[in-house]
PDB file of C-alpha atoms in Angstrom:
ATOM      1  CA  GLN A   1     -22.014 152.460  52.224  1.00 90.00           C
ATOM      2  CA  VAL A   2     -20.409 155.912  51.921  1.00 95.00           C
ATOM      3  CA  GLN A   3     -16.365 156.384  50.964  1.00 95.00           C
ATOM      4  CA  LEU A   4     -14.116 158.737  51.033  1.00 97.00           C
ATOM      5  CA  VAL A   5     -10.279 158.241  49.630  1.00 95.00           C
ATOM      6  CA  GLU A   6      -7.895 160.905  50.775  1.00 95.00           C
ATOM      7  CA  SER A   7      -4.515 161.348  48.002  1.00 95.00           C
ATOM      8  CA  GLY A   8      -1.911 163.679  47.849  1.00 96.00           C
ATOM      9  CA  GLY A   9      -0.312 163.882  51.259  1.00 95.00           C
ATOM     10  CA  GLY A  10       3.738 163.426  52.311  1.00 97.00           C
ATOM     11  CA  LEU A  11       6.722 165.361  52.699  1.00 98.00           C
ATOM     12  CA  VAL A  12       7.398 169.071  51.474  1.00 98.00           C
ATOM     13  CA  GLN A  13       9.755 171.184  52.255  1.00 98.00           C
ATOM     14  CA  PRO A  14       9.005 174.290  54.445  1.00 98.00           C
ATOM     15  CA  GLY A  15       8.150 177.099  51.569  1.00 98.00           C
ATOM     16  CA  GLY A  16       6.768 173.774  49.596  1.00 98.00           C
ATOM     17  CA  SER A  17       3.575 172.578  48.317  1.00 98.00           C
ATOM     18  CA  LEU A  18       1.151 170.030  48.765  1.00 98.00           C
ATOM     19  CA  ARG A  19      -2.474 169.327  47.216  1.00 98.00           C
ATOM     20  CA  LEU A  20      -4.568 167.507  49.166  1.00 98.00           C
ATOM     21  CA  SER A  21      -7.357 165.209  48.069  1.00 98.00           C
ATOM     22  CA  CYS A  22     -11.090 163.337  48.864  1.00 98.00           C
ATOM     23  CA  ALA A  23     -13.063 161.575  47.126  1.00 97.00           C
ATOM     24  CA  ALA A  24     -16.397 160.466  48.170  1.00 97.00           C
ATOM     25  CA  SER A  25     -18.380 156.909  47.159  1.00 96.00           C
ATOM     26  CA  GLY A  26     -20.871 155.146  47.294  1.00 95.00           C
ATOM     27  CA  THR A  27     -24.560 155.491  47.890  1.00 94.00           C
ATOM     28  CA  ILE A  28     -24.553 159.715  47.699  1.00 95.00           C
ATOM     29  CA  PHE A  29     -27.500 161.369  46.952  1.00 95.00           C
ATOM     30  CA  SER A  30     -25.813 164.896  47.400  1.00 94.00           C
ATOM     31  CA  ILE A  31     -23.158 166.200  49.840  1.00 96.00           C
ATOM     32  CA  ASN A  32     -24.003 169.916  51.820  1.00 95.00           C
ATOM     33  CA  ALA A  33     -19.906 171.013  53.178  1.00 96.00           C
ATOM     34  CA  MET A  34     -17.058 168.646  52.426  1.00 97.00           C
ATOM     35  CA  GLY A  35     -13.775 169.759  54.790  1.00 97.00           C
ATOM     36  CA  TRP A  36     -10.812 169.370  56.094  1.00 98.00           C
ATOM     37  CA  TYR A  37      -9.589 168.900  59.647  1.00 98.00           C
ATOM     38  CA  ARG A  38      -5.687 168.297  60.888  1.00 98.00           C
ATOM     39  CA  GLN A  39      -4.127 166.910  63.844  1.00 97.00           C
ATOM     40  CA  ALA A  40      -0.654 167.188  65.624  1.00 95.00           C
ATOM     41  CA  PRO A  41       0.406 165.277  67.721  1.00 89.00           C
ATOM     42  CA  GLY A  42      -0.186 165.712  70.892  1.00 92.00           C
ATOM     43  CA  LYS A  43      -2.529 168.918  69.983  1.00 95.00           C
ATOM     44  CA  GLU A  44      -6.670 169.049  69.224  1.00 96.00           C
ATOM     45  CA  ARG A  45      -8.342 168.202  66.119  1.00 96.00           C
ATOM     46  CA  GLU A  46      -8.850 171.839  64.379  1.00 97.00           C
ATOM     47  CA  LEU A  47     -10.483 172.945  61.767  1.00 98.00           C
ATOM     48  CA  VAL A  48      -8.330 173.702  58.791  1.00 98.00           C
ATOM     49  CA  ALA A  49     -10.684 174.538  56.027  1.00 98.00           C
ATOM     50  CA  VAL A  50     -14.923 173.780  55.274  1.00 98.00           C
ATOM     51  CA  ILE A  51     -16.324 175.082  51.091  1.00 98.00           C
ATOM     52  CA  THR A  52     -20.666 174.702  51.150  1.00 96.00           C
ATOM     53  CA  SER A  53     -22.841 173.114  48.861  1.00 94.00           C
ATOM     54  CA  SER A  54     -23.376 176.738  47.791  1.00 93.00           C
ATOM     55  CA  GLY A  55     -19.045 177.228  47.961  1.00 94.00           C
ATOM     56  CA  SER A  56     -18.674 179.601  50.506  1.00 97.00           C
ATOM     57  CA  THR A  57     -15.563 179.197  51.960  1.00 98.00           C
ATOM     58  CA  ASN A  58     -14.194 179.353  55.316  1.00 98.00           C
ATOM     59  CA  TYR A  59     -10.240 178.822  56.790  1.00 98.00           C
ATOM     60  CA  ALA A  60      -9.051 178.118  60.322  1.00 98.00           C
ATOM     61  CA  ASP A  61      -6.850 181.606  60.390  1.00 97.00           C
ATOM     62  CA  SER A  62      -3.806 179.892  60.515  1.00 97.00           C
ATOM     63  CA  VAL A  63      -3.992 178.984  56.811  1.00 98.00           C
ATOM     64  CA  LYS A  64      -5.368 182.018  55.077  1.00 98.00           C
ATOM     65  CA  GLY A  65      -3.509 183.350  52.943  1.00 97.00           C
ATOM     66  CA  ARG A  66      -1.414 180.537  52.131  1.00 98.00           C
ATOM     67  CA  PHE A  67      -4.308 177.585  51.673  1.00 98.00           C
ATOM     68  CA  THR A  68      -7.300 177.012  49.355  1.00 98.00           C
ATOM     69  CA  ILE A  69     -10.212 174.849  49.722  1.00 98.00           C
ATOM     70  CA  SER A  70     -12.449 173.308  46.070  1.00 98.00           C
ATOM     71  CA  ARG A  71     -15.217 171.161  45.623  1.00 97.00           C
ATOM     72  CA  ASP A  72     -15.711 168.931  42.170  1.00 96.00           C
ATOM     73  CA  ASN A  73     -19.465 168.342  42.368  1.00 95.00           C
ATOM     74  CA  ALA A  74     -19.729 166.314  39.776  1.00 95.00           C
ATOM     75  CA  LYS A  75     -17.014 163.920  40.683  1.00 96.00           C
ATOM     76  CA  ASN A  76     -17.990 164.239  45.444  1.00 96.00           C
ATOM     77  CA  THR A  77     -14.375 165.809  45.620  1.00 97.00           C
ATOM     78  CA  VAL A  78     -13.320 168.150  48.261  1.00 98.00           C
ATOM     79  CA  TYR A  79      -9.667 169.173  47.040  1.00 98.00           C
ATOM     80  CA  LEU A  80      -7.050 171.141  49.667  1.00 98.00           C
ATOM     81  CA  GLN A  81      -4.094 173.323  47.809  1.00 98.00           C
ATOM     82  CA  MET A  82      -1.348 174.065  51.043  1.00 98.00           C
ATOM     83  CA  ASN A  83       1.082 176.771  49.357  1.00 98.00           C
ATOM     84  CA  SER A  84       3.728 178.364  51.527  1.00 98.00           C
ATOM     85  CA  LEU A  85       3.830 175.009  54.517  1.00 98.00           C
ATOM     86  CA  LYS A  86       5.182 175.552  57.734  1.00 98.00           C
ATOM     87  CA  PRO A  87       6.382 172.689  60.257  1.00 97.00           C
ATOM     88  CA  GLU A  88       3.897 173.994  61.950  1.00 96.00           C
ATOM     89  CA  ASP A  89       1.501 172.487  59.894  1.00 97.00           C
ATOM     90  CA  THR A  90       3.047 169.145  59.671  1.00 98.00           C
ATOM     91  CA  ALA A  91      -0.467 167.098  61.224  1.00 98.00           C
ATOM     92  CA  VAL A  92      -2.143 164.026  60.066  1.00 98.00           C
ATOM     93  CA  TYR A  93      -5.530 165.467  57.887  1.00 98.00           C
ATOM     94  CA  VAL A  94      -8.486 164.075  57.912  1.00 98.00           C
ATOM     95  CA  CYS A  95     -11.806 164.626  55.317  1.00 98.00           C
ATOM     96  CA  HIS A  96     -15.053 165.458  56.768  1.00 98.00           C
ATOM     97  CA  VAL A  97     -18.135 165.285  54.528  1.00 98.00           C
ATOM     98  CA  MET A  98     -21.986 166.121  55.296  1.00 97.00           C
ATOM     99  CA  LEU A  99     -24.146 164.111  53.090  1.00 96.00           C
ATOM    100  CA  LYS A 100     -27.271 162.425  52.583  1.00 95.00           C
ATOM    101  CA  LYS A 101     -27.181 159.241  51.358  1.00 95.00           C
ATOM    102  CA  TRP A 102     -31.247 159.603  50.034  1.00 94.00           C
ATOM    103  CA  ARG A 103     -33.431 162.043  49.193  1.00 93.00           C
ATOM    104  CA  PHE A 104     -35.341 162.314  51.931  1.00 93.00           C
ATOM    105  CA  SER A 105     -32.590 161.366  54.876  1.00 93.00           C
ATOM    106  CA  LEU A 106     -30.632 163.982  57.451  1.00 95.00           C
ATOM    107  CA  SER A 107     -27.575 165.397  56.891  1.00 95.00           C
ATOM    108  CA  GLU A 108     -24.794 162.472  58.208  1.00 96.00           C
ATOM    109  CA  ALA A 109     -20.522 163.122  58.736  1.00 97.00           C
ATOM    110  CA  TYR A 110     -19.054 160.522  57.485  1.00 97.00           C
ATOM    111  CA  TRP A 111     -14.698 160.484  57.853  1.00 97.00           C
ATOM    112  CA  GLY A 112     -12.084 160.071  55.792  1.00 97.00           C
ATOM    113  CA  LYS A 113      -8.918 157.657  57.301  1.00 96.00           C
ATOM    114  CA  GLY A 114      -6.323 160.523  57.461  1.00 96.00           C
ATOM    115  CA  THR A 115      -3.392 161.774  55.389  1.00 97.00           C
ATOM    116  CA  LEU A 116       0.652 162.707  56.465  1.00 97.00           C
ATOM    117  CA  VAL A 117       2.056 165.249  55.672  1.00 98.00           C
ATOM    118  CA  THR A 118       4.737 166.301  56.761  1.00 98.00           C
ATOM    119  CA  VAL A 119       6.939 169.491  56.586  1.00 98.00           C
ATOM    120  CA  SER A 120      10.807 169.231  57.207  1.00 96.00           C
ATOM    121  CA  SER A 121      13.467 170.607  55.804  1.00 95.00           C
TER     122      SER A 121
END
C-alpha cells in the first residue's frame, strides 16, 4: 500500500507564508511527478504546481512568482512554499503523486486527504 501524509496547512493572514509537505510511504519503486492541487468551496479542483522526477516544474498562472514547489527524493517528499498569500488562495490543498510500486508496473496516481489553507485577516 501507499500512503500520502500532508502537513503544514492552517490559518494565515494575507501576505503571509505557509509551507506544505507531503510524504509518500509504502511500496514504492520510483516516483515520477509530484504535485499539488487545490479545491476552494464551490469551485472545481485545479492544479497548483507540479514537479517531475528530473526537477522540471509547472505552475498555475495564479500562483507564479509566489509559490515554489520542490521535492526531496531521498525522503519521497514534495513541498509547496507559499508566499504572499491572498484570500483567494483559501482552499483544501491536496497532494498528488504518480509512482510505480514495482519495477515493471505501470505508474499509478495517488492522492492525499488534503490540508486546509485559510487566508484571512
